[in-house]
XYZ file of C-alpha atoms in Angstrom:
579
model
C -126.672 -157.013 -128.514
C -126.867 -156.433 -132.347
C -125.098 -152.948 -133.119
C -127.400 -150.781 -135.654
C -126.017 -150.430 -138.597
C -125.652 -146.810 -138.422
C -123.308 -147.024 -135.709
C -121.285 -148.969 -138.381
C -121.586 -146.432 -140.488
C -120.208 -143.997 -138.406
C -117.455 -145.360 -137.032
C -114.840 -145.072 -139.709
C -115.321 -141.565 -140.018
C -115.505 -140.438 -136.636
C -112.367 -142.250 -135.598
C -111.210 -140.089 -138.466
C -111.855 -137.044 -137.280
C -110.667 -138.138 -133.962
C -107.297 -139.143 -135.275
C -106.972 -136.014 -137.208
C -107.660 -134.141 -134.229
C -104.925 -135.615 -132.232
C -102.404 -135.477 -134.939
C -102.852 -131.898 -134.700
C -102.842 -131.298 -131.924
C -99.460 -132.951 -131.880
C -98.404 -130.584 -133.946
C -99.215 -127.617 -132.819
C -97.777 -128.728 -129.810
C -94.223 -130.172 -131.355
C -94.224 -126.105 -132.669
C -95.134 -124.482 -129.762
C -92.110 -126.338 -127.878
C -89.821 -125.891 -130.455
C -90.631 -121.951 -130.930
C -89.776 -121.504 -127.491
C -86.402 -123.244 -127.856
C -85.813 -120.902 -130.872
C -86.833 -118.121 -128.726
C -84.454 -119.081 -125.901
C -81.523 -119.178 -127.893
C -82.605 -116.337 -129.811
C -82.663 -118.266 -133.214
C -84.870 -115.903 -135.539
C -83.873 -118.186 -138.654
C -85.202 -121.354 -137.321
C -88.375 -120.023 -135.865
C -89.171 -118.524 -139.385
C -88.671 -122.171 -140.719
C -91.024 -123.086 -138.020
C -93.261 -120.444 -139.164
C -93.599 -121.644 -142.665
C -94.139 -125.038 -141.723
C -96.575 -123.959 -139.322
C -98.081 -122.373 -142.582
C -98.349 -125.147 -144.938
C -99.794 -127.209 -142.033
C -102.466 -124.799 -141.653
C -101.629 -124.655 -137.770
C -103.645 -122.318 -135.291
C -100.928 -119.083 -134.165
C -102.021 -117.288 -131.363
C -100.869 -114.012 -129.696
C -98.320 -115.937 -128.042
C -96.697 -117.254 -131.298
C -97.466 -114.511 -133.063
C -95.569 -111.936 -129.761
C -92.503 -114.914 -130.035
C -91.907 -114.061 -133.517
C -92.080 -110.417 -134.341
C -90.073 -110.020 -131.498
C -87.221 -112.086 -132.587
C -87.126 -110.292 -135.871
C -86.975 -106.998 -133.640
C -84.151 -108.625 -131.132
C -82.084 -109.560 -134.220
C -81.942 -106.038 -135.344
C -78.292 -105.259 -135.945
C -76.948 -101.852 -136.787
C -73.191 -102.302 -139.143
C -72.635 -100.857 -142.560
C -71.606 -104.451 -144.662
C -73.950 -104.567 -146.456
C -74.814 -107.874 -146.598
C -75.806 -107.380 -142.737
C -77.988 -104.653 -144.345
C -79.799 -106.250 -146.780
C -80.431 -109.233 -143.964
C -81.806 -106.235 -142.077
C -84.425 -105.163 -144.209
C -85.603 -108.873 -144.817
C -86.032 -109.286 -141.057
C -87.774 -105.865 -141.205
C -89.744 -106.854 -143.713
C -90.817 -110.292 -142.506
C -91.767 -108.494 -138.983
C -94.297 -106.458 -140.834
C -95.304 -109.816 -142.849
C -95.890 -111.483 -139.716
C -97.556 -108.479 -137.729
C -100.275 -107.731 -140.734
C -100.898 -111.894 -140.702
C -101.739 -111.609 -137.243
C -104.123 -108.949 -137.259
C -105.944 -110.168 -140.581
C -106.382 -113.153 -138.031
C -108.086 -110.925 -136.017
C -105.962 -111.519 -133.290
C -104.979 -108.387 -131.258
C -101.682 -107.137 -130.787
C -100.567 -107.145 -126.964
C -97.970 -103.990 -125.671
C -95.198 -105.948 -126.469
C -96.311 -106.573 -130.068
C -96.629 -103.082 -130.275
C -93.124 -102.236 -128.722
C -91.507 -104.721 -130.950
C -93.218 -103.261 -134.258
C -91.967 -99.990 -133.259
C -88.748 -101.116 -133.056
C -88.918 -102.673 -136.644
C -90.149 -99.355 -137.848
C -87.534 -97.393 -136.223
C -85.378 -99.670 -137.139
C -87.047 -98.737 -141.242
C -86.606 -94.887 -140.178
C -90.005 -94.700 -139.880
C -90.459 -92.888 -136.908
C -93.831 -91.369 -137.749
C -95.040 -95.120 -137.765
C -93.326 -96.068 -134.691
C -95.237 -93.276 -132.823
C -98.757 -93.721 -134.650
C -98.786 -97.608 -133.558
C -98.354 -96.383 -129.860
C -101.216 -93.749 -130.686
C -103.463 -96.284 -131.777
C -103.225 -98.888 -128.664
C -106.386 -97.339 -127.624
C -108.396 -100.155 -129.892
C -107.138 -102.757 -128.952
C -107.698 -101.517 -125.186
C -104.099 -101.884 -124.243
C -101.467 -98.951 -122.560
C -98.386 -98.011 -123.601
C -95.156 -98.603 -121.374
C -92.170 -96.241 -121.725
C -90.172 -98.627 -123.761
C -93.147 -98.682 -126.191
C -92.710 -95.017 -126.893
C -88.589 -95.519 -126.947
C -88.170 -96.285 -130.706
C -89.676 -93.366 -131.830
C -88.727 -90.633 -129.650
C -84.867 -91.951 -129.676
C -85.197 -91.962 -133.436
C -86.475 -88.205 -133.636
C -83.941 -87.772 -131.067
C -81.187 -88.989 -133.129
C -82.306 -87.237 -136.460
C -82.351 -84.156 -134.616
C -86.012 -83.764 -135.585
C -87.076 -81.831 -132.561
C -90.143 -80.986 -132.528
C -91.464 -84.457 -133.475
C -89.172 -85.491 -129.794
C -91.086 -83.053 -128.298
C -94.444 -83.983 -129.838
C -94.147 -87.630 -128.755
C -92.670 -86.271 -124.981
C -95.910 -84.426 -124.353
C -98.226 -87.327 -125.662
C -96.461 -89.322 -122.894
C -97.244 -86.787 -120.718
C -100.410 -86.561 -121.025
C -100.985 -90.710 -120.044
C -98.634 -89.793 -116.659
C -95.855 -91.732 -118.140
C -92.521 -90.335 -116.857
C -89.420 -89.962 -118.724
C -86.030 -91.974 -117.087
C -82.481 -91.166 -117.872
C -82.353 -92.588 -121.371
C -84.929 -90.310 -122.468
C -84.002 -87.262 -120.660
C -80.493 -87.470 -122.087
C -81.974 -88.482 -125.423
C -83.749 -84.816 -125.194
C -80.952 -82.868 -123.085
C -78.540 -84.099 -126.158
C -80.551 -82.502 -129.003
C -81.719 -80.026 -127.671
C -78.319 -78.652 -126.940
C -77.598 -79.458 -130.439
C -80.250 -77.207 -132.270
C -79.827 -74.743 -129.784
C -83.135 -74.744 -127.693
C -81.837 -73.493 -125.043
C -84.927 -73.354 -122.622
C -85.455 -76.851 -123.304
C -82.089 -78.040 -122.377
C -82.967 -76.213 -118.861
C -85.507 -77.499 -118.247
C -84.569 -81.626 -119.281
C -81.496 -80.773 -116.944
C -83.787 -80.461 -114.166
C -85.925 -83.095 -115.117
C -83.217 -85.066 -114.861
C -81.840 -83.586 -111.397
C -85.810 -85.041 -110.291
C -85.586 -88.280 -112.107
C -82.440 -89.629 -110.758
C -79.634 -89.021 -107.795
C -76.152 -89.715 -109.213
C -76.309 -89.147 -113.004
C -74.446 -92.210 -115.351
C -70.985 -91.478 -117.185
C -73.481 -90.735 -120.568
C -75.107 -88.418 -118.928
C -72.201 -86.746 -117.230
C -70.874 -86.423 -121.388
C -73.859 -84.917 -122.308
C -73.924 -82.472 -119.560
C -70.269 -81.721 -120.649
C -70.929 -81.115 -124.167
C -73.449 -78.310 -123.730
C -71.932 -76.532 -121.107
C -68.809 -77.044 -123.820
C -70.217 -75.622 -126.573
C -70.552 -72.213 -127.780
C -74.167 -72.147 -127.970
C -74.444 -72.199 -123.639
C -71.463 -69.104 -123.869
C -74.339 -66.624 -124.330
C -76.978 -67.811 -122.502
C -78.096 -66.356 -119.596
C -78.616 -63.425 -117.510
C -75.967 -60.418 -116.559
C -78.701 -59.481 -114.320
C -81.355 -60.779 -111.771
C -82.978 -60.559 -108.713
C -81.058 -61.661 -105.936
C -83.816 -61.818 -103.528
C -86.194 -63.495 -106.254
C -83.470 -66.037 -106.852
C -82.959 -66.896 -102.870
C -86.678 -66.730 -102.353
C -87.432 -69.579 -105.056
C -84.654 -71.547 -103.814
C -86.241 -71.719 -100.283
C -89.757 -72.331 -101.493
C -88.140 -75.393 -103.538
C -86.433 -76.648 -100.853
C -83.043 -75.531 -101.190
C -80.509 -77.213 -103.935
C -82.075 -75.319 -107.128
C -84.379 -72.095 -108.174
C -85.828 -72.998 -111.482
C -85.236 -69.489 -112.453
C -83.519 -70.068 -115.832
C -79.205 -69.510 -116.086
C -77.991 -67.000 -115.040
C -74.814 -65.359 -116.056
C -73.072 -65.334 -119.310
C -69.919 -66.147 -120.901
C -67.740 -69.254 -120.914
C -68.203 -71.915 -118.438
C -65.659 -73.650 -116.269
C -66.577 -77.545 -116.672
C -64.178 -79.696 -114.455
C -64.091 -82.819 -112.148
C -64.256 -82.478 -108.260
C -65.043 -84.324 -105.086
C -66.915 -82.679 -101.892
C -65.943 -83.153 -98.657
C -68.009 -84.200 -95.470
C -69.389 -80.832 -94.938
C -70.257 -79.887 -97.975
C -67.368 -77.806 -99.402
C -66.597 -78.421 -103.467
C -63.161 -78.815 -103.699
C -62.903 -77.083 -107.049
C -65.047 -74.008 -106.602
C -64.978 -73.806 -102.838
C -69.233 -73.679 -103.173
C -71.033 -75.119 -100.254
C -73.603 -77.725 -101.323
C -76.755 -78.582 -99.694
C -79.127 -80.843 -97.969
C -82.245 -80.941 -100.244
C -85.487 -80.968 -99.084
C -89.561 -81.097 -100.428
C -90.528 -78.038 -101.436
C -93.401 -76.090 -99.437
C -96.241 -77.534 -101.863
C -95.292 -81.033 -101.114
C -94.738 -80.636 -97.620
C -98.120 -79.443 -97.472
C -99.306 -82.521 -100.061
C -97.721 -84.822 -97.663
C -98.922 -84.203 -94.710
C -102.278 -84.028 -95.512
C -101.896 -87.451 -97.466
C -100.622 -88.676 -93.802
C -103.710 -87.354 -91.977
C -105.529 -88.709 -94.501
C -104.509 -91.646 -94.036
C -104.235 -91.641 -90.493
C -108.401 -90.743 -90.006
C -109.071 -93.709 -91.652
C -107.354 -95.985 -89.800
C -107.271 -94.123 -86.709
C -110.398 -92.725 -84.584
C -111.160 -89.342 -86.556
C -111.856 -87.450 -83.110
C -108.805 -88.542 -81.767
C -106.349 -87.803 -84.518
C -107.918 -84.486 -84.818
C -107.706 -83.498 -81.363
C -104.089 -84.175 -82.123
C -104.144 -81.715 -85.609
C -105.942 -79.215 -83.599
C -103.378 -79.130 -80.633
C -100.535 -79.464 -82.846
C -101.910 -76.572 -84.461
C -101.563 -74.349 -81.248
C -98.082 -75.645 -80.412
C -95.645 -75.035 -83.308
C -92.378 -74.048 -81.485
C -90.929 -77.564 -81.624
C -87.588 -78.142 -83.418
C -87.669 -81.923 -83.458
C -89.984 -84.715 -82.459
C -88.561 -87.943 -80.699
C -90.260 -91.511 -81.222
C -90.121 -92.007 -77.619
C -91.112 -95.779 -77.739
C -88.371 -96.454 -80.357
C -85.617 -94.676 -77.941
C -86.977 -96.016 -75.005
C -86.647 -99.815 -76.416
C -83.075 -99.092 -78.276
C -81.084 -102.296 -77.167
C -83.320 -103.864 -74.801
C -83.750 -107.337 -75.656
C -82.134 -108.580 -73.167
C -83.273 -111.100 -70.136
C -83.582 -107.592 -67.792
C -84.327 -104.963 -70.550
C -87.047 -103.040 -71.019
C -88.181 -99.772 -71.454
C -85.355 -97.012 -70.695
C -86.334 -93.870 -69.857
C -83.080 -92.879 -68.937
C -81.917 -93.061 -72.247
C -85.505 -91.372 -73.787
C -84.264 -88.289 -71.077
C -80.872 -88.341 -72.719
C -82.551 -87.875 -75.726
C -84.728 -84.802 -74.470
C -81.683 -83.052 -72.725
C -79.235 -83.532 -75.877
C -82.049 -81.975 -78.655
C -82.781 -79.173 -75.552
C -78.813 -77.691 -75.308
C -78.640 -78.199 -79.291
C -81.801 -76.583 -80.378
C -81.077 -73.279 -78.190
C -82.842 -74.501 -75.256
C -85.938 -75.462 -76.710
C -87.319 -78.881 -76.053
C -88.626 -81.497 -78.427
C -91.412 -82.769 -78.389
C -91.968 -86.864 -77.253
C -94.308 -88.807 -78.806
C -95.070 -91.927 -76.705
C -98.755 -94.410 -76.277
C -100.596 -93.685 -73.313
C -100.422 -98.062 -72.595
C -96.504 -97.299 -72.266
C -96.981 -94.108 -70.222
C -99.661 -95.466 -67.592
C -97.160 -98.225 -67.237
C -93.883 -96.023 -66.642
C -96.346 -93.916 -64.086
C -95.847 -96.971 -61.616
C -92.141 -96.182 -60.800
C -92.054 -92.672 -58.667
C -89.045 -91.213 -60.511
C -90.221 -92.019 -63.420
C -93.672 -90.723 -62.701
C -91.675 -87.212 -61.434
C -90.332 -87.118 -64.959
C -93.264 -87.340 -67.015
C -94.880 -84.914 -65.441
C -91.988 -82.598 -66.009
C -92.558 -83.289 -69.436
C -95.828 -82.640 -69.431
C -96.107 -79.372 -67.516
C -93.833 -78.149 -69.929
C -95.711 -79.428 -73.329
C -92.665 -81.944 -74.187
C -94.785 -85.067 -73.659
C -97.758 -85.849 -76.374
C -99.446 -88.950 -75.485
C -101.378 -90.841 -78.046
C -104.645 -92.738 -76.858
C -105.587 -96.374 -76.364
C -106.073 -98.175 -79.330
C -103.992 -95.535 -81.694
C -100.795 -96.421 -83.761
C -98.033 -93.537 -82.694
C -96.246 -94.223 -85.813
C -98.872 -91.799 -87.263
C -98.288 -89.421 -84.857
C -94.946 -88.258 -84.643
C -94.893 -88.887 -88.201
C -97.355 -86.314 -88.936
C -95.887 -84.216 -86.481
C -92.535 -83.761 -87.875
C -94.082 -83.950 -91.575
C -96.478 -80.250 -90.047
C -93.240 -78.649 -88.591
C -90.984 -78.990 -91.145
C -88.441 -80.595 -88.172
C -86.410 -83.240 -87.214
C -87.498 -86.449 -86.206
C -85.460 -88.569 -83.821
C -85.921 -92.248 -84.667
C -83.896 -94.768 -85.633
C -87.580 -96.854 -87.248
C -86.231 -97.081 -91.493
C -90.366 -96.448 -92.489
C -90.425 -99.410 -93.966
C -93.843 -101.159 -92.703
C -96.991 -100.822 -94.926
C -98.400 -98.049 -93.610
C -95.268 -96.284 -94.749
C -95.851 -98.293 -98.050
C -99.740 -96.346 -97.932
C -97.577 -92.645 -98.673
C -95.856 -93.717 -101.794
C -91.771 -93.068 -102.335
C -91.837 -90.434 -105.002
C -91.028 -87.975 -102.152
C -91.077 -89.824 -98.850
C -87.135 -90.952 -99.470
C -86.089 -87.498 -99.988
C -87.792 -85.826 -96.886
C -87.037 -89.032 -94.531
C -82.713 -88.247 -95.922
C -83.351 -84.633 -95.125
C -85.470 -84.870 -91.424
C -84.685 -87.967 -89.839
C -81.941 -88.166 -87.229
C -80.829 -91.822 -86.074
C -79.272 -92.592 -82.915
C -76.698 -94.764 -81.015
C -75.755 -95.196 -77.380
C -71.962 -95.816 -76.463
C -71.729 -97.105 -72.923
C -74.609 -95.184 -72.404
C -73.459 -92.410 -74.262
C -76.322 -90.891 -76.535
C -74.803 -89.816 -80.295
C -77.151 -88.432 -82.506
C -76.206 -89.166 -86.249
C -77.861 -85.886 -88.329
C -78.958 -85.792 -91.296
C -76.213 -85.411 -94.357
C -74.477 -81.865 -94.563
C -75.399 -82.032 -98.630
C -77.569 -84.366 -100.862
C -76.519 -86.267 -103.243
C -78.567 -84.751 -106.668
C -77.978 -82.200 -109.028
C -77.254 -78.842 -107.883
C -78.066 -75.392 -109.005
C -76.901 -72.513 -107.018
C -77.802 -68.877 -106.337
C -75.510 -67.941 -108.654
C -76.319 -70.267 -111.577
C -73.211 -72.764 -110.882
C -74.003 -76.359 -111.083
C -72.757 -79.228 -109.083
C -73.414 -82.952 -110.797
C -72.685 -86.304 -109.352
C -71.610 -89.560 -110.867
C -72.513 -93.122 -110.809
C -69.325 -94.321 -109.326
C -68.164 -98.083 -107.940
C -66.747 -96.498 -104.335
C -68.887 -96.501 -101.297
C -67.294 -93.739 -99.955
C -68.656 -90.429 -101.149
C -65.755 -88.399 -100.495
C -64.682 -90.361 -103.258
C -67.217 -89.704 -105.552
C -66.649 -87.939 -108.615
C -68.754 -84.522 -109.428
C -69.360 -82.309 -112.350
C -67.994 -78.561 -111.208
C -69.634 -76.216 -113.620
C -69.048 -72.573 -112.950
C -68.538 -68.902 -114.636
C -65.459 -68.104 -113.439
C -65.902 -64.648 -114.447
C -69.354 -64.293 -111.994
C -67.875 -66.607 -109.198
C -66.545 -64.965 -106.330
C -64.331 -67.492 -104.629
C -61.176 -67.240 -102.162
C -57.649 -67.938 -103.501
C -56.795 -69.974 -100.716
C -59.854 -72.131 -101.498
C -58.627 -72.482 -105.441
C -55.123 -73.539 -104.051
C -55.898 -75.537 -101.454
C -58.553 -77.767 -103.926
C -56.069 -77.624 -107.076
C -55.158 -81.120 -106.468
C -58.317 -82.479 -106.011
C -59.254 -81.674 -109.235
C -59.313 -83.544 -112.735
C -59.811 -81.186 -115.510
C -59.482 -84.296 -117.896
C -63.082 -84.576 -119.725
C -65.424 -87.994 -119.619
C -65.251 -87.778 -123.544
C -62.748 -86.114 -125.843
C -65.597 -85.749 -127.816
C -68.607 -82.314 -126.526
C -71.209 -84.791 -127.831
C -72.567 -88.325 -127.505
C -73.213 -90.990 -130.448
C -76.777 -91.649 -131.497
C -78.795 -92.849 -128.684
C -81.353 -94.631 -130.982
C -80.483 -98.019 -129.559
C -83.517 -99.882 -127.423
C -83.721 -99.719 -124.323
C -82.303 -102.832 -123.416
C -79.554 -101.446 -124.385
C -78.373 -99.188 -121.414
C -74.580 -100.557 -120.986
C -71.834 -97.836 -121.359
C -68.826 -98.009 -123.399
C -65.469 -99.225 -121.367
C -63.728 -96.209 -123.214
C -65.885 -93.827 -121.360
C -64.948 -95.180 -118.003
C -64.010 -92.446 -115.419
C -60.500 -91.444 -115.268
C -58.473 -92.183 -111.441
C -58.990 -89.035 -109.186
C -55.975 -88.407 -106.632
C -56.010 -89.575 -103.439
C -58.440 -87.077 -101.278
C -57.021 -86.905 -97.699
C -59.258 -87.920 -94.992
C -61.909 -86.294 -93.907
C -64.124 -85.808 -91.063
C -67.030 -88.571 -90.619
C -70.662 -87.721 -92.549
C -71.791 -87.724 -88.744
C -73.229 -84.356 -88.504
C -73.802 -82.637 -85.339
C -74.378 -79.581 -85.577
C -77.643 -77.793 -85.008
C -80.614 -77.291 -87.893
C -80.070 -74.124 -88.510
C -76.390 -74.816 -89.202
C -78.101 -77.193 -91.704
C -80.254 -74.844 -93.637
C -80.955 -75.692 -97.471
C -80.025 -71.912 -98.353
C -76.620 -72.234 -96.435
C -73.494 -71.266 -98.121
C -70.058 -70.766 -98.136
């Protein structure tokens, strides 16, 4: 067939185009692989080479190359006084920007970790105010901040001691429920202490006791430093309310009050350990087992019900609110199918009632003869029901209320969950809450009441040992009378070997002589830091290693101790207890 002589025509050119195309798009892809080997090995100056060539070529960037190389030139930030490190700094600065404004004139928009590495450039500039107007503006582009996008410019107020700015940028977070971790909080406690805001460094230092559990060696220095300095001398209190005090502290949950310091004059800041019940070694003060306070008790079990009617049959779940509601006198509910079915997986196991009775009659003579209450599916009990003696138990149980059986179809887990959760008790099981519907409530508190309430059990040659709850918690501590107990991040998995921040007024602390001598050589009065304060904590967040020379000093050898198996009764165990 005779081609037309346009085809001809055409041809040429559009094998052209199509040759153009592909070169191209060789190209772009020869940069795109060798960006990313520049980016693995961190190699700022040879993905700017790339970045020119890219340039000249007129090859397409998108968000990807454009996120690959601002944040190189923010990795690559180095902070030393030659000055020919300097000036390399403000070129890489510089170029950051360079690339950043190319990248929007593109009309390409800036992701959160463009933003977060900008910030860091600007920061980097002392440009806080920029920094923290680049996270203010995200809105735009329809992207949220993350907590290491708001880092650069609140460590960098932080640093320059330019409070209220720290402060500004802490309540903007706020506002977008973004919570502060230890970097931040220390950032804050730091300055705070060093312009003398006293109520703020109060209340970051129980932020702090909230955010985390055992505190890190930085945070420990910080912590020393203000309670060092002359500035927390005359703070405080000579007088307060007693009652007030010991009434917040119970509505809290035991371990702090919230009530500002109390006390004045010079504080006692020294090292300590705490034995197995509880005792400070130093002071002789008894620490405590923390629990939810009264509003999130409350909060929590209605998020359980909540949950629980929705996945349960609302009648039935409610007859069990309603009934609970008349019978309050229990001082600890049992799982009864987790008991029962403790170590029976054998060829002739099964359920054990024997050992769910043990259970019953140990939590009776402990709880001043007052029985638990037994959670257990009605399947399970219409099954025991076949064997007479066990048939002339359960009724036992239930004539006298200690039996609760949940209907067909229900999931007990809810039950005795909720139960326990209502009555502020103890709940016998030795089930970690780990499955989803567990998952459903959320850990912000659920870890903290489950350490408090939940006993675990073992059986010995049949021999029932119920494994309480810890004598004391292991968070920051603030006592009736406005002492402070601190722990520390330590190596040891032994926690009488764990090291903890005794600060006390000596002058407004009544303790025993034989207590003071007895604990003298438990005690390091050697500080984390010679120094009261910290160096700048402007660094990024990456950046959260601490300095060898701060490591902890060797404490003495504690003798030994009693086990952390507790088994004495709850109100041996009370969050107000002391010594």
């Amino acid at each position: 067939m005779e081609e037309k002589p346009g085809n001809q025509s055409n041809e040429p050119n559009n094998n052209k185009k199509r040759n153009g195309k592909k070169k191209n798009q060789n190209e772009e892809s020869k940069f795109m692989y060798e960006l990313g080997t520049c980016s693995k090995h961190n190699n700022l100056q040879g993905a700017l080479s790339l970045y020119q060539t890219a340039l000249s070529q007129n090859l397409r960037l998108n968000h990807n190359h454009y996120n690959t190389l601002i944040y190189l030139c923010s990795n690559s930030l180095i902070n030393t006084t030659n000055q020919h490190h300097h000036d390399l700094l403000l070129l890489t600065i510089e170029k950051g920007f360079t690339i950043f404004n190319r990248m929007l004139s593109n009309n390409i928009n800036p992701t959160e970790a463009t933003i977060t590495s900008v910030a860091r450039l600007a920061a980097a500039k002392g440009d806080g105010d920029f920094a923290f107007q680049l996270v203010k503006g995200m809105g735009k582009y329809k992207i949220a901040p993350r907590l290491r996008t708001f880092d650069p410019a609140l460590l960098l107020f932080c640093g320059n001691k330019d409070v209220d700015k720290a402060y500004e940028v802490e309540e903007y977070m706020s506002t977008l429920g973004i919570q502060l971790e230890e970097l931040e909080i220390g950032a804050l406690l730091k300055v705070s202490g060093e312009v003398g805001r006293v109520e703020k460094v109060y209340q970051y230092l129980h932020m702090l006791r909230s955010c985390v559990r055992c505190v890190k060696v930085s945070s420990a220095q910080i912590i020393e430093g203000w309670f060092g300095s002359e500035i927390a001398v005359e703070v405080g209190r000579v007088d307060w309310d007693e009652k007030e005090v010991r009434d917040a502290v119970l509505k809290n949950g035991g371990g702090w009050h919230g009530q500002g310091w109390l006390g004045k004059g010079e504080w006692s800041v020294g090292k300590s350990r705490i034995t197995s019940e509880g005792d400070c070694r130093s002071c002789g003060e008894r620490l405590v087992c923390v629990d939810i306070d009264r509003a999130e008790t409350e909060k929590f079990a209605e998020s359980i019900a909540a949950l629980a009617t929705e996945r349960e049959s609302k009648s039935d779940f409610r007859i069990f609110q309603k009934w609970l509601d008349n019978n309050t006198k229990y001082e600890a509910i049992v799982d009864g199918a987790n008991v029962g079915l403790y170590q029976q997986n054998f060829a002739d196991g099964g359920f054990s009632i024997s050992q769910l009775d043990a259970a019953v009659k140990e939590l009776y003579a402990r709880n001043d003869k007052k029985w638990p209450l037994v959670i257990l599916h009605n399947k399970r009990v219409r099954s025991l029901m076949g064997n007479p003696s066990n048939r002339k138990l359960l009724e036992e149980w239930q004539t006298r209320g200690t039996l609760y059986t949940t209907p067909n179809g229900s999931n007990d887990d809810w039950y005795w969950l909720y139960a326990a959760v209502k009555l502020k008790c103890l709940l016998v099981t030795n089930d970690e809450m780990r499955d989803h519907i567990f998952e459903l409530l959320g850990s912000n508190f659920f870890l903290k009441w489950k350490e408090r309430h939940r006993v675990q059990f073992n059986f010995l040659k049949s021999n029932l040992r119920l494994v309480m709850p810890p004598s004391y918690s292991l968070v920051i501590q603030e006592s009736e009378k406005g002492s402070w107990h601190v722990p520390v991040e330590g190596e040891s998995s032994d926690e009488l070997l764990r090291t903890w921040l005794c600060i006390t007024r000596p002058s407004h602390h009544e303790c025993s002589d034989e207590v003071l001598i007895s604990s003298h050589a438990h005690v390091v009065d050697k500080p984390f830091s010679s120094n009261s304060m910290l160096p700048s904590l402007c660094g990024a967040r990456t950046d959260r290693t601490v300095n060898s020379s701060h490591s902890m000093p060797t404490l003495s050898q504690c003798p030994n101790d009693e086990s952390m198996t507790m088994t004495g009764k709850r109100k041996d165990r009370s969050p107000c207890s002391s010594n």
